[in-house]
Coordinates of C-alpha atoms in Angstrom, one line a residue:
M817 CA -51.1 -74.4 42.8
Q818 CA -53.5 -74.9 45.7
G819 CA -57.2 -74.1 45.4
S820 CA -56.9 -71.2 47.9
E821 CA -54.1 -69.7 45.9
K822 CA -56.1 -69.9 42.7
S823 CA -59.2 -68.3 44.3
S824 CA -57.3 -65.5 45.9
R825 CA -56.0 -64.4 42.5
R826 CA -59.5 -64.0 40.9
G827 CA -60.1 -60.5 42.3
H828 CA -56.6 -59.3 41.7
R829 CA -56.7 -56.3 44.1
S830 CA -54.0 -53.8 44.8
T831 CA -54.8 -53.6 48.5
T832 CA -52.0 -54.1 51.0
M833 CA -51.8 -55.8 54.4
G834 CA -49.1 -54.5 56.6
G835 CA -47.5 -52.7 53.7
M836 CA -47.2 -55.9 51.6
P837 CA -49.0 -56.0 48.3
V838 CA -51.6 -58.8 48.8
N839 CA -51.8 -60.2 45.3
D840 CA -48.8 -59.1 43.3
M841 CA -47.1 -62.5 43.5
P842 CA -49.2 -65.5 42.5
W843 CA -48.3 -67.5 45.6
W844 CA -48.2 -64.6 48.0
R845 CA -49.2 -66.8 51.0
W846 CA -46.1 -68.9 50.5
R847 CA -44.0 -65.8 50.1
T848 CA -45.5 -64.4 53.3
N849 CA -44.6 -67.6 55.2
V850 CA -41.0 -67.7 53.8
R851 CA -40.5 -64.1 54.7
S852 CA -41.8 -64.7 58.2
G853 CA -39.3 -67.5 58.7
L854 CA -36.4 -65.6 57.2
H855 CA -37.3 -62.5 59.3
M856 CA -37.2 -64.4 62.6
L857 CA -34.0 -66.3 61.6
S858 CA -32.3 -63.1 60.6
D859 CA -32.9 -61.1 63.8
P860 CA -30.5 -61.9 66.7
V861 CA -32.2 -59.4 69.1
F862 CA -35.6 -61.1 68.4
Q863 CA -34.0 -64.5 69.0
Q864 CA -32.7 -63.4 72.4
E865 CA -35.7 -61.5 73.5
C866 CA -38.4 -63.8 72.2
W867 CA -37.1 -67.3 71.4
L868 CA -34.5 -67.6 74.2
A869 CA -36.7 -65.8 76.7
G870 CA -39.6 -68.2 75.8
Q871 CA -42.0 -65.4 74.8
S872 CA -45.2 -66.9 73.3
G873 CA -46.7 -66.0 70.0
Y874 CA -43.8 -66.5 67.7
G875 CA -43.1 -70.2 67.7
D876 CA -39.5 -71.4 67.9
V877 CA -36.6 -72.0 65.6
T878 CA -38.1 -75.1 64.2
D879 CA -41.4 -73.3 63.4
A880 CA -39.4 -70.6 61.5
V881 CA -37.6 -73.3 59.5
Y882 CA -40.9 -75.1 58.8
R883 CA -42.4 -71.9 57.4
L884 CA -39.4 -71.7 55.0
V885 CA -39.9 -75.3 53.7
E886 CA -43.4 -76.5 54.4
D887 CA -45.1 -75.6 51.2
T888 CA -42.0 -74.8 49.1
W889 CA -40.0 -77.9 49.6
L890 CA -36.9 -75.7 49.6
D891 CA -35.3 -78.4 51.6
N892 CA -35.4 -80.6 48.4
W893 CA -34.9 -78.2 45.5
S894 CA -33.8 -74.7 44.6
A895 CA -35.8 -71.5 45.1
E896 CA -35.1 -70.8 41.5
K897 CA -38.0 -73.1 40.7
Y898 CA -40.3 -70.5 42.2
V899 CA -39.1 -67.3 40.4
G900 CA -42.2 -65.6 39.2
T901 CA -44.5 -67.3 41.7
I902 CA -43.0 -66.9 45.1
F903 CA -39.8 -65.0 44.3
R904 CA -39.5 -62.0 42.1
D905 CA -36.1 -62.7 40.5
S906 CA -33.1 -65.0 40.6
Q907 CA -31.3 -62.8 43.1
E908 CA -34.1 -63.3 45.7
A909 CA -34.0 -67.1 44.9
A910 CA -30.3 -67.4 45.3
L911 CA -30.3 -65.5 48.6
V912 CA -33.1 -67.7 49.9
D913 CA -31.3 -70.9 48.8
V914 CA -28.1 -69.9 50.8
A915 CA -30.2 -69.1 53.9
V916 CA -32.2 -72.3 53.7
L917 CA -29.0 -74.5 53.3
R918 CA -27.2 -72.8 56.2
V919 CA -30.1 -73.1 58.5
L920 CA -31.0 -76.7 57.6
R921 CA -27.4 -77.7 58.1
I922 CA -27.6 -76.5 61.7
L923 CA -31.1 -78.0 62.2
H924 CA -29.8 -81.4 61.1
Q925 CA -26.7 -81.1 63.4
V926 CA -28.5 -80.1 66.6
G927 CA -31.8 -81.7 65.9
A928 CA -35.3 -80.3 65.4
D929 CA -36.2 -80.7 69.0
A930 CA -33.1 -79.0 70.4
P931 CA -33.5 -76.1 72.7
V932 CA -33.2 -72.6 71.2
S933 CA -29.8 -72.2 73.0
A934 CA -28.4 -75.1 70.9
Y935 CA -29.0 -73.2 67.7
L936 CA -27.8 -69.8 69.0
E937 CA -24.6 -71.4 70.4
H938 CA -23.9 -73.4 67.2
H939 CA -20.6 -72.2 65.6
G940 CA -22.4 -71.8 62.2
W941 CA -25.3 -69.8 63.6
P942 CA -23.9 -66.3 62.9
E943 CA -23.3 -67.2 59.3
A944 CA -26.9 -68.6 59.0
V945 CA -28.3 -65.4 60.6
R946 CA -26.3 -63.3 58.1
A947 CA -27.6 -65.4 55.1
A948 CA -31.2 -65.1 56.4
R949 CA -30.7 -61.4 56.9
D950 CA -29.5 -60.9 53.3
A951 CA -32.5 -62.8 52.0
H952 CA -35.0 -61.1 54.4
V953 CA -33.7 -57.6 53.5
R954 CA -34.0 -58.3 49.7
L955 CA -37.5 -59.7 50.0
A956 CA -38.8 -57.1 52.4
T957 CA -37.3 -54.2 50.3
N958 CA -38.8 -55.7 47.1
D959 CA -42.2 -55.8 48.9
G960 CA -41.9 -52.2 50.0
E961 CA -41.6 -53.0 53.7
D962 CA -39.1 -51.9 56.3
P963 CA -36.7 -54.9 56.9
D964 CA -35.9 -53.6 60.3
A965 CA -39.5 -53.7 61.6
P966 CA -40.0 -56.3 64.3
P967 CA -41.2 -59.8 63.2
R968 CA -44.9 -60.4 63.2
T969 CA -46.5 -62.8 65.6
L970 CA -47.9 -66.1 64.3
E971 CA -51.4 -64.8 64.9
V972 CA -50.8 -61.7 62.7
L973 CA -49.2 -64.0 60.1
S974 CA -52.4 -66.2 60.2
I975 CA -54.6 -63.1 59.7
M976 CA -52.5 -61.9 56.8
T977 CA -52.6 -65.2 55.0
R978 CA -56.4 -65.7 55.2
V979 CA -58.3 -65.4 51.9
A980 CA -58.8 -61.7 51.2

């Protein structure tokens, strides 16, 4: 556990940020990043209107994938390892595993530096979007948030994950 995660748990508050309980999961910052990546990967309208249109503030496909795997190493092992720390239960973990595997398969086929259109036009993209949607809906619902709300900008994500 990183030092910032340890220190954020000391004052175990019940406050919320954007509807999400701040400290109800030990590694809530990692959960927030995973949820952000899944949210963007699960929303085809967002992908067209933001990523494909080049709207700033949200990063790109590779940034979303990075948020899924940067701290968690979900590209190397199962989300099941994080039940009780990042994920609430085995169902969340299983849905995340499916989404990560489908998205990573496409990332490796088209390349991390590929244009957004290469992802969106990939034959497996609709399946990856569905898997990300299933995981996103489960996590958002379990956190008491509306899964259909628009994705947050990276600036808002940064604010949310600062030490409370």
